Amino acid sequence: MTYDVTAVRACFPALREGAAHFDGPGGSQVPEAVAEAVAGALRAAVSNRGAETAAERRADGIVTEARRAMADLLGATPGGVVFGRSMTQLTYDMARALAKEWHPGDEVVVTTLDHDANIRPWTQAAEARGVTVRWADFDPESGELDVGAIANLLTERTRLVAVTAASNLLGTRPDIPAIAERVHGAGALLYVDGVHLTPHSLVDVGRLGADFYACSPYKFLGPHLGVLAADPGLLESVRPDKLLPSSDAVPERFELGTLPYELLAGTTAAVDFLAGLVPGEGTRRERLTGSMAALEEHERVMLDRLDAGLAEIAGVTSYGAASRRRTPTTLFSVGHVRPADAYRFLAERGVNAPASSFYALECSRRLGLGDTGALRAGIAPYTDESDVDRLLKGVHELAGEAVRPEPA
Ligand SMILES: Cc1ncc(COP(=O)(O)O)c(C=O)c1O
């Protein structure tokens, strides 16, 4: 089914402000249906979850629906879907809970490709328990993180491997199923950061082999919160710190305090929106399968246009664009222009392509970009050719200015 980007764009009120948005990897724009769902939950009578009053039942229904929606999106089990404030918060909480069972001399593996949210919670929990941290390194030339880079570090003391399903800086997509096989072979758990993959590709946590899979709806057209999916049986074996009167059931055991019902309603609406990106029949999971395939194809075409255009501009350096499999995300710099200046130059022309290391600090340093990073352009469901051409025009002008000789 063809992807109608004009029809998709019409659903996003924010696009009427006129900017070309390449800032999706930092947070996507939101369709009207999501905003409506959030507002609708706030306008209706909502109480704490329960069964006595209509308000209690509404809150309960919102939570149940959101777990179902996320399970459909991720190929997960609704009873294993945990909601939290952000992926960072959920990962810190899980690291602290899992670390209770770690012993001095145990080992965890993290990677230099990852966002800091899938590094520091593990290294800090490891430090607190006398656990050794091993670092798997990616190849800064190709942007690839080879399976062997992780497999070579596994020992019988490895308790957990934390790895990203897609780099938010380079777009690189490590071979998670192959990594999972090796990690499980060593008797360790695999914690996958799916924040940057989930907006771009249909996820199946079972097929990936992730024991834990974390993502953030605000990256895939939804509201600002985080989601962690895991097998309910595995979650049963983990004992997080919690209040005495709060539920000890799974997944509620991991959800501290009252859930943000309005954001959960928005999350369900975001998943429904993704499922309807192209017309389709069947269950929501089946419709998601069709629409995410169409989206992937659309984003690939936009990325190819962007990469080809950037390759033609003298002075542009692209990083990691050689990687075998990547999300539609491009990191680049323009001559010797400071990334912050390039970002401002483009912003003044209505093109939002921020420059930073975007919290993928180790990755940026490994690329030789220090803590400053470079410009990042992310393709989103609403990106069209005119957006890409506006970005290329801006970069062209910038490159021209960068090489223009100083007036005598
Ligand atoms: C790859 C990746 N992981 C983790 C995070 C952190 O997500 P959150 O803001 O939900 O904590 C981000 C945010 O940019 C990200 O891009």
Short mmCIF file of C-alpha atoms and ligand atoms in Angstrom, two decimals:
data_model
loop_
_atom_site.label_atom_id
_atom_site.label_comp_id
_atom_site.label_asym_id
_atom_site.label_seq_id
_atom_site.Cartn_x
_atom_site.Cartn_y
_atom_site.Cartn_z
CA MET A 1 0.00 0.00 0.00
CA THR A 2 1.39 3.41 -0.95
CA TYR A 3 2.25 5.81 1.76
CA ASP A 4 0.40 9.14 1.42
CA VAL A 5 2.72 11.59 3.16
CA THR A 6 0.50 14.58 2.32
CA ALA A 7 -2.43 12.95 4.11
CA VAL A 8 -0.17 12.04 7.04
CA ARG A 9 1.17 15.60 7.31
CA ALA A 10 -2.36 17.02 7.44
CA CYS A 11 -2.87 15.18 10.75
CA PHE A 12 -0.09 17.14 12.51
CA PRO A 13 -1.18 20.60 13.73
CA ALA A 14 2.43 21.46 14.66
CA LEU A 15 3.54 21.30 11.02
CA ARG A 16 1.37 24.33 10.28
CA GLU A 17 3.99 26.41 12.07
CA GLY A 18 6.06 25.82 8.96
CA ALA A 19 9.37 24.35 10.13
CA ALA A 20 10.96 21.34 8.44
CA HIS A 21 11.40 18.92 11.34
CA PHE A 22 14.50 16.75 11.40
CA ASP A 23 14.47 16.72 15.18
CA GLY A 24 12.33 13.56 15.42
CA PRO A 25 15.06 11.45 17.10
CA GLY A 26 14.86 13.94 19.98
CA GLY A 27 11.06 13.80 20.05
CA SER A 28 8.48 13.60 17.29
CA GLN A 29 5.59 15.91 16.53
CA VAL A 30 2.16 14.68 17.58
CA PRO A 31 -0.97 14.06 15.49
CA GLU A 32 -4.26 15.72 16.41
CA ALA A 33 -5.69 12.32 17.45
CA VAL A 34 -3.06 11.96 20.17
CA ALA A 35 -3.62 15.49 21.47
CA GLU A 36 -7.37 14.80 21.47
CA ALA A 37 -6.93 11.55 23.40
CA VAL A 38 -4.83 13.29 26.06
CA ALA A 39 -7.32 16.14 26.35
CA GLY A 40 -10.24 13.69 26.33
CA ALA A 41 -8.83 11.79 29.29
CA LEU A 42 -8.36 15.05 31.17
CA ARG A 43 -11.89 16.26 30.38
CA ALA A 44 -13.58 13.03 31.44
CA ALA A 45 -14.16 11.91 35.01
CA VAL A 46 -11.06 9.98 36.02
CA SER A 47 -10.17 8.68 39.44
CA ASN A 48 -7.68 6.16 40.76
CA ARG A 49 -7.98 2.72 39.18
CA GLY A 50 -10.85 0.68 40.57
CA ALA A 51 -14.19 -0.93 39.78
CA GLU A 52 -16.75 0.98 41.88
CA THR A 53 -17.27 4.26 40.09
CA ALA A 54 -17.33 5.13 36.41
CA ALA A 55 -14.30 7.34 37.03
CA GLU A 56 -12.35 4.44 38.53
CA ARG A 57 -13.36 2.13 35.72
CA ARG A 58 -12.28 4.74 33.16
CA ALA A 59 -8.81 4.98 34.71
CA ASP A 60 -8.55 1.20 34.79
CA GLY A 61 -9.70 0.92 31.18
CA ILE A 62 -7.14 3.49 30.03
CA VAL A 63 -4.31 1.49 31.63
CA THR A 64 -5.54 -1.83 30.24
CA GLU A 65 -5.92 -0.36 26.76
CA ALA A 66 -2.47 1.24 26.82
CA ARG A 67 -0.84 -2.05 27.86
CA ARG A 68 -2.66 -3.80 25.00
CA ALA A 69 -1.63 -1.12 22.52
CA MET A 70 2.05 -1.29 23.51
CA ALA A 71 1.94 -5.08 23.41
CA ASP A 72 0.59 -4.88 19.86
CA LEU A 73 3.29 -2.41 18.85
CA LEU A 74 6.13 -4.44 20.32
CA GLY A 75 4.86 -8.00 19.88
CA ALA A 76 4.88 -8.22 23.67
CA THR A 77 2.49 -9.47 26.38
CA PRO A 78 0.19 -6.80 27.90
CA GLY A 79 0.94 -8.12 31.40
CA GLY A 80 4.64 -7.45 30.83
CA VAL A 81 4.26 -3.79 29.80
CA VAL A 82 5.53 -1.36 32.46
CA PHE A 83 4.94 2.39 32.20
CA GLY A 84 7.21 5.02 33.69
CA ARG A 85 8.26 8.62 33.37
CA SER A 86 10.93 7.95 30.76
CA MET A 87 13.19 5.21 29.43
CA THR A 88 15.96 6.66 31.60
CA GLN A 89 13.91 6.34 34.78
CA LEU A 90 12.74 2.81 33.96
CA THR A 91 16.29 1.70 33.18
CA TYR A 92 17.68 3.16 36.42
CA ASP A 93 14.91 1.45 38.38
CA MET A 94 15.48 -1.89 36.66
CA ALA A 95 19.26 -1.65 37.06
CA ARG A 96 18.90 -1.07 40.81
CA ALA A 97 16.38 -3.92 41.14
CA LEU A 98 18.45 -6.42 39.16
CA ALA A 99 21.68 -5.40 40.88
CA LYS A 100 20.30 -6.62 44.21
CA GLU A 101 21.13 -10.12 42.97
CA TRP A 102 24.60 -9.26 41.63
CA HIS A 103 27.76 -10.19 43.53
CA PRO A 104 31.31 -8.86 43.53
CA GLY A 105 33.16 -10.39 40.58
CA ASP A 106 30.01 -10.60 38.44
CA GLU A 107 30.18 -8.76 35.12
CA VAL A 108 27.95 -6.56 32.97
CA VAL A 109 28.55 -5.51 29.37
CA VAL A 110 27.72 -2.08 27.96
CA THR A 111 28.61 -0.58 24.57
CA THR A 112 30.17 2.62 23.27
CA LEU A 113 27.39 2.82 20.67
CA ASP A 114 24.67 3.35 23.26
CA HIS A 115 22.84 6.40 24.54
CA ASP A 116 23.99 7.19 28.09
CA ALA A 117 20.59 6.05 29.41
CA ASN A 118 21.59 2.47 28.60
CA ILE A 119 25.12 2.85 29.98
CA ARG A 120 25.24 4.82 33.22
CA PRO A 121 22.37 3.06 35.05
CA TRP A 122 24.34 -0.20 34.56
CA THR A 123 27.84 1.09 35.29
CA GLN A 124 26.64 2.89 38.42
CA ALA A 125 24.68 -0.14 39.66
CA ALA A 126 27.74 -2.28 38.92
CA GLU A 127 30.01 0.05 40.88
CA ALA A 128 27.69 -0.07 43.88
CA ARG A 129 27.84 -3.90 43.91
CA GLY A 130 31.53 -4.45 43.10
CA VAL A 131 30.61 -5.75 39.64
CA THR A 132 33.02 -5.47 36.71
CA VAL A 133 31.96 -3.44 33.67
CA ARG A 134 33.13 -4.59 30.24
CA TRP A 135 32.89 -2.28 27.23
CA ALA A 136 31.99 -3.50 23.75
CA ASP A 137 33.28 -1.09 21.13
CA PHE A 138 31.79 -0.21 17.75
CA ASP A 139 33.85 0.54 14.66
CA PRO A 140 33.91 4.32 14.21
CA GLU A 141 34.68 3.96 10.49
CA SER A 142 31.68 1.83 9.56
CA GLY A 143 29.49 2.71 12.53
CA GLU A 144 28.92 -1.04 13.07
CA LEU A 145 28.78 -2.87 16.37
CA ASP A 146 29.70 -6.44 15.50
CA VAL A 147 28.21 -9.39 17.35
CA GLY A 148 31.77 -10.51 18.11
CA ALA A 149 32.50 -7.25 19.94
CA ILE A 150 29.98 -8.37 22.55
CA ALA A 151 30.39 -12.15 22.27
CA ASN A 152 34.14 -11.88 22.99
CA LEU A 153 33.40 -10.26 26.36
CA LEU A 154 30.96 -12.88 27.65
CA THR A 155 32.07 -15.14 30.51
CA GLU A 156 30.28 -17.33 33.02
CA ARG A 157 30.22 -14.29 35.34
CA THR A 158 28.27 -12.10 32.85
CA ARG A 159 24.92 -11.21 34.38
CA LEU A 160 23.58 -8.71 31.89
CA VAL A 161 24.33 -7.14 28.51
CA ALA A 162 22.88 -3.70 27.71
CA VAL A 163 22.81 -2.80 24.03
CA THR A 164 20.89 -0.50 21.75
CA ALA A 165 18.63 -1.77 18.97
CA ALA A 166 19.54 1.39 17.03
CA SER A 167 22.00 4.18 17.71
CA ASN A 168 20.28 7.54 18.16
CA LEU A 169 23.41 9.21 16.77
CA LEU A 170 24.31 7.07 13.74
CA GLY A 171 21.19 4.99 13.18
CA THR A 172 23.27 1.78 13.28
CA ARG A 173 21.15 -1.30 14.00
CA PRO A 174 23.20 -4.04 15.64
CA ASP A 175 22.15 -7.63 14.96
CA ILE A 176 20.14 -8.06 18.16
CA PRO A 177 18.86 -11.63 17.53
CA ALA A 178 22.44 -12.86 17.00
CA ILE A 179 23.62 -10.95 20.08
CA ALA A 180 20.71 -12.41 22.09
CA GLU A 181 21.70 -15.93 21.13
CA ARG A 182 25.23 -15.41 22.40
CA VAL A 183 24.11 -13.60 25.56
CA HIS A 184 21.59 -16.29 26.45
CA GLY A 185 24.17 -18.95 25.66
CA ALA A 186 26.29 -17.38 28.38
CA GLY A 187 23.33 -17.46 30.77
CA ALA A 188 23.02 -13.66 30.93
CA LEU A 189 20.10 -11.28 30.45
CA LEU A 190 19.78 -8.89 27.50
CA TYR A 191 18.47 -5.35 28.07
CA VAL A 192 17.71 -3.65 24.75
CA ASP A 193 17.29 0.10 24.30
CA GLY A 194 14.59 0.33 21.67
CA VAL A 195 13.99 4.09 21.93
CA HIS A 196 15.44 4.90 18.53
CA LEU A 197 14.34 1.74 16.69
CA THR A 198 10.66 1.65 17.68
CA PRO A 199 9.60 4.71 15.62
CA HIS A 200 11.08 3.28 12.43
CA SER A 201 10.51 -0.45 12.26
CA LEU A 202 8.00 -3.02 13.46
CA VAL A 203 9.41 -4.53 16.62
CA ASP A 204 8.93 -8.10 17.81
CA VAL A 205 10.58 -8.40 21.21
CA GLY A 206 10.34 -12.19 21.09
CA ARG A 207 12.08 -12.39 17.73
CA LEU A 208 14.72 -9.91 18.85
CA GLY A 209 15.41 -12.10 21.88
CA ALA A 210 15.34 -9.10 24.24
CA ASP A 211 14.65 -9.99 27.87
CA PHE A 212 13.88 -6.34 28.50
CA TYR A 213 12.97 -3.84 25.78
CA ALA A 214 12.67 -0.14 26.63
CA CYS A 215 11.21 2.64 24.48
CA SER A 216 9.60 6.07 24.71
CA PRO A 217 6.24 6.94 23.10
CA TYR A 218 7.26 10.58 22.59
CA LYS A 219 9.65 9.35 19.90
CA PHE A 220 6.85 7.63 17.97
CA LEU A 221 4.19 10.36 17.81
CA GLY A 222 2.96 9.89 21.38
CA PRO A 223 3.23 11.70 24.70
CA HIS A 224 6.23 12.01 27.01
CA LEU A 225 6.61 8.83 28.99
CA GLY A 226 8.59 5.58 28.92
CA VAL A 227 7.71 1.93 28.42
CA LEU A 228 9.51 -1.24 29.42
CA ALA A 229 8.39 -4.59 28.01
CA ALA A 230 9.48 -7.93 29.41
CA ASP A 231 8.14 -11.40 29.95
CA PRO A 232 5.75 -11.27 32.96
CA GLY A 233 7.44 -14.41 34.33
CA LEU A 234 10.81 -12.68 34.30
CA LEU A 235 9.29 -9.61 35.96
CA GLU A 236 7.88 -11.87 38.71
CA SER A 237 11.44 -12.80 39.63
CA VAL A 238 12.55 -9.17 40.11
CA ARG A 239 11.92 -7.37 43.41
CA PRO A 240 12.08 -3.58 43.03
CA ASP A 241 11.87 -1.25 46.01
CA LYS A 242 8.25 -0.26 46.44
CA LEU A 243 5.78 1.19 48.91
CA LEU A 244 4.15 -1.22 51.35
CA PRO A 245 0.50 -0.58 50.39
CA SER A 246 1.08 -0.45 46.61
CA SER A 247 0.30 -3.48 44.47
CA ASP A 248 2.88 -6.24 44.36
CA ALA A 249 1.36 -7.63 41.18
CA VAL A 250 3.28 -7.59 37.88
CA PRO A 251 3.60 -5.17 36.14
CA GLU A 252 2.20 -2.73 38.76
CA ARG A 253 5.05 -3.63 41.13
CA PHE A 254 7.38 -1.57 38.90
CA GLU A 255 5.09 1.43 38.45
CA LEU A 256 5.82 3.79 41.31
CA GLY A 257 2.97 6.10 42.28
CA THR A 258 -0.07 6.94 40.18
CA LEU A 259 0.18 6.42 36.44
CA PRO A 260 -0.29 9.40 34.07
CA TYR A 261 -3.66 8.27 32.69
CA GLU A 262 -3.91 11.07 30.14
CA LEU A 263 -0.50 10.17 28.69
CA LEU A 264 -1.48 6.51 28.55
CA ALA A 265 -4.61 7.44 26.60
CA GLY A 266 -2.35 9.40 24.24
CA THR A 267 -0.04 6.40 23.89
CA THR A 268 -2.90 4.17 22.78
CA ALA A 269 -3.92 6.84 20.26
CA ALA A 270 -0.33 7.02 18.95
CA VAL A 271 -0.24 3.25 18.38
CA ASP A 272 -3.65 3.42 16.67
CA PHE A 273 -2.37 6.26 14.50
CA LEU A 274 0.68 4.22 13.47
CA ALA A 275 -1.59 1.26 12.70
CA GLY A 276 -3.62 3.51 10.39
CA LEU A 277 -0.74 5.11 8.49
CA VAL A 278 -1.89 3.16 5.45
CA PRO A 279 -5.34 1.63 5.00
CA GLY A 280 -5.47 -1.98 6.13
CA GLU A 281 -7.59 -4.76 7.58
CA GLY A 282 -7.26 -7.19 10.45
CA THR A 283 -6.06 -6.97 14.03
CA ARG A 284 -4.13 -3.93 15.19
CA ARG A 285 -0.90 -5.95 15.09
CA GLU A 286 -1.65 -6.96 11.49
CA ARG A 287 -2.37 -3.36 10.52
CA LEU A 288 0.80 -2.25 12.28
CA THR A 289 2.74 -4.80 10.26
CA GLY A 290 1.48 -3.28 7.00
CA SER A 291 1.77 0.34 8.01
CA MET A 292 5.24 0.06 9.58
CA ALA A 293 6.48 -1.66 6.40
CA ALA A 294 5.08 1.20 4.31
CA LEU A 295 6.57 3.74 6.71
CA GLU A 296 9.97 2.06 6.56
CA GLU A 297 9.90 2.24 2.79
CA HIS A 298 8.86 5.92 2.80
CA GLU A 299 11.58 6.81 5.29
CA ARG A 300 14.17 4.87 3.28
CA VAL A 301 13.33 6.90 0.16
CA MET A 302 13.64 10.15 2.13
CA LEU A 303 16.94 9.02 3.66
CA ASP A 304 18.37 8.05 0.26
CA ARG A 305 17.43 11.48 -1.09
CA LEU A 306 19.07 13.16 1.90
CA ASP A 307 22.23 11.03 1.83
CA ALA A 308 22.63 11.47 -1.94
CA GLY A 309 22.17 15.25 -1.63
CA LEU A 310 24.63 15.56 1.25
CA ALA A 311 27.20 13.46 -0.66
CA GLU A 312 27.14 16.06 -3.45
CA ILE A 313 27.90 19.03 -1.20
CA ALA A 314 31.61 19.74 -0.92
CA GLY A 315 32.76 20.01 2.68
CA VAL A 316 30.08 17.75 4.20
CA THR A 317 31.31 14.83 6.28
CA SER A 318 28.79 12.08 7.10
CA TYR A 319 29.42 9.69 9.98
CA GLY A 320 28.47 6.04 10.07
CA ALA A 321 26.48 6.29 6.83
CA ALA A 322 28.26 3.14 5.64
CA SER A 323 26.57 0.97 8.22
CA ARG A 324 24.83 -2.06 6.74
CA ARG A 325 21.51 -1.50 8.43
CA ARG A 326 20.44 1.77 9.91
CA THR A 327 17.42 3.83 10.81
CA PRO A 328 16.75 6.96 8.70
CA THR A 329 19.10 9.08 10.78
CA THR A 330 22.14 10.93 9.49
CA LEU A 331 24.92 12.56 11.47
CA PHE A 332 27.06 15.05 9.61
CA SER A 333 29.20 18.14 9.84
CA VAL A 334 29.86 20.96 7.40
CA GLY A 335 33.48 21.99 6.86
CA HIS A 336 34.91 23.57 9.96
CA VAL A 337 31.64 25.25 10.91
CA ARG A 338 30.98 24.78 14.61
CA PRO A 339 27.97 22.45 14.98
CA ALA A 340 26.12 24.98 17.14
CA ASP A 341 26.57 27.66 14.46
CA ALA A 342 25.40 25.29 11.73
CA TYR A 343 22.35 24.41 13.81
CA ARG A 344 21.51 28.12 14.25
CA PHE A 345 22.08 28.84 10.55
CA LEU A 346 19.60 26.12 9.57
CA ALA A 347 17.11 27.09 12.28
CA GLU A 348 17.05 30.65 10.91
CA ARG A 349 15.91 29.10 7.62
CA GLY A 350 13.10 27.12 9.26
CA VAL A 351 14.99 23.84 9.28
CA ASN A 352 15.18 22.07 12.65
CA ALA A 353 18.24 19.83 12.59
CA PRO A 354 19.89 20.15 15.99
CA ALA A 355 23.58 19.65 16.71
CA SER A 356 24.75 17.77 19.79
CA SER A 357 26.08 14.45 21.00
CA PHE A 358 22.47 13.79 22.02
CA TYR A 359 23.53 11.98 25.21
CA ALA A 360 25.31 9.32 23.14
CA LEU A 361 28.43 10.70 24.71
CA GLU A 362 30.68 7.64 24.38
CA CYS A 363 29.67 7.25 20.75
CA SER A 364 30.35 10.89 19.93
CA ARG A 365 33.76 10.77 21.62
CA ARG A 366 34.63 7.54 19.81
CA LEU A 367 33.77 9.24 16.50
CA GLY A 368 36.24 11.99 17.34
CA LEU A 369 33.43 14.51 17.83
CA GLY A 370 34.05 15.01 21.53
CA ASP A 371 31.13 16.09 23.67
CA THR A 372 29.98 18.58 21.02
CA GLY A 373 28.81 16.04 18.44
CA ALA A 374 27.53 17.12 15.05
CA LEU A 375 24.31 17.91 13.15
CA ARG A 376 21.71 15.17 13.20
CA ALA A 377 18.90 14.87 10.68
CA GLY A 378 16.20 12.33 11.47
CA ILE A 379 13.48 11.34 9.05
CA ALA A 380 9.99 11.02 10.57
CA PRO A 381 6.60 9.79 9.29
CA TYR A 382 5.75 13.37 8.28
CA THR A 383 9.01 14.11 6.42
CA ASP A 384 8.45 14.83 2.74
CA GLU A 385 10.68 15.65 -0.22
CA SER A 386 10.28 19.39 0.24
CA ASP A 387 11.58 19.08 3.82
CA VAL A 388 14.62 17.18 2.59
CA ASP A 389 15.23 19.71 -0.17
CA ARG A 390 14.97 22.61 2.31
CA LEU A 391 17.57 20.95 4.49
CA LEU A 392 19.87 20.31 1.53
CA LYS A 393 19.47 23.90 0.33
CA GLY A 394 20.40 25.15 3.79
CA VAL A 395 23.44 22.92 4.00
CA HIS A 396 24.45 24.03 0.50
CA GLU A 397 24.32 27.68 1.53
CA LEU A 398 26.18 26.92 4.72
CA ALA A 399 28.91 25.03 2.88
CA GLY A 400 29.18 27.90 0.40
CA GLU A 401 29.60 30.41 3.22
CA ALA A 402 32.09 28.12 4.93
CA VAL A 403 34.43 28.14 1.94
CA ARG A 404 33.85 31.77 0.88
CA PRO A 405 37.13 33.67 1.17
CA GLU A 406 37.33 36.48 3.69
CA PRO A 407 36.88 39.90 2.00
CA ALA A 408 40.28 41.52 1.38
C1 LIG B 1 18.46 5.80 21.95
C2 LIG B 1 17.89 6.50 23.13
N1 LIG B 1 17.87 5.86 24.31
C3 LIG B 1 17.37 6.43 25.42
C4 LIG B 1 16.87 7.71 25.39
C5 LIG B 1 16.30 8.29 26.65
O1 LIG B 1 14.92 8.26 26.57
P1 LIG B 1 14.02 9.01 27.67
O2 LIG B 1 14.03 10.45 27.32
O3 LIG B 1 12.66 8.38 27.54
O4 LIG B 1 14.64 8.74 28.99
C6 LIG B 1 16.88 8.43 24.18
C7 LIG B 1 16.43 9.82 24.15
O5 LIG B 1 16.80 10.58 23.31
C8 LIG B 1 17.41 7.81 23.04
O6 LIG B 1 17.43 8.43 21.86
#
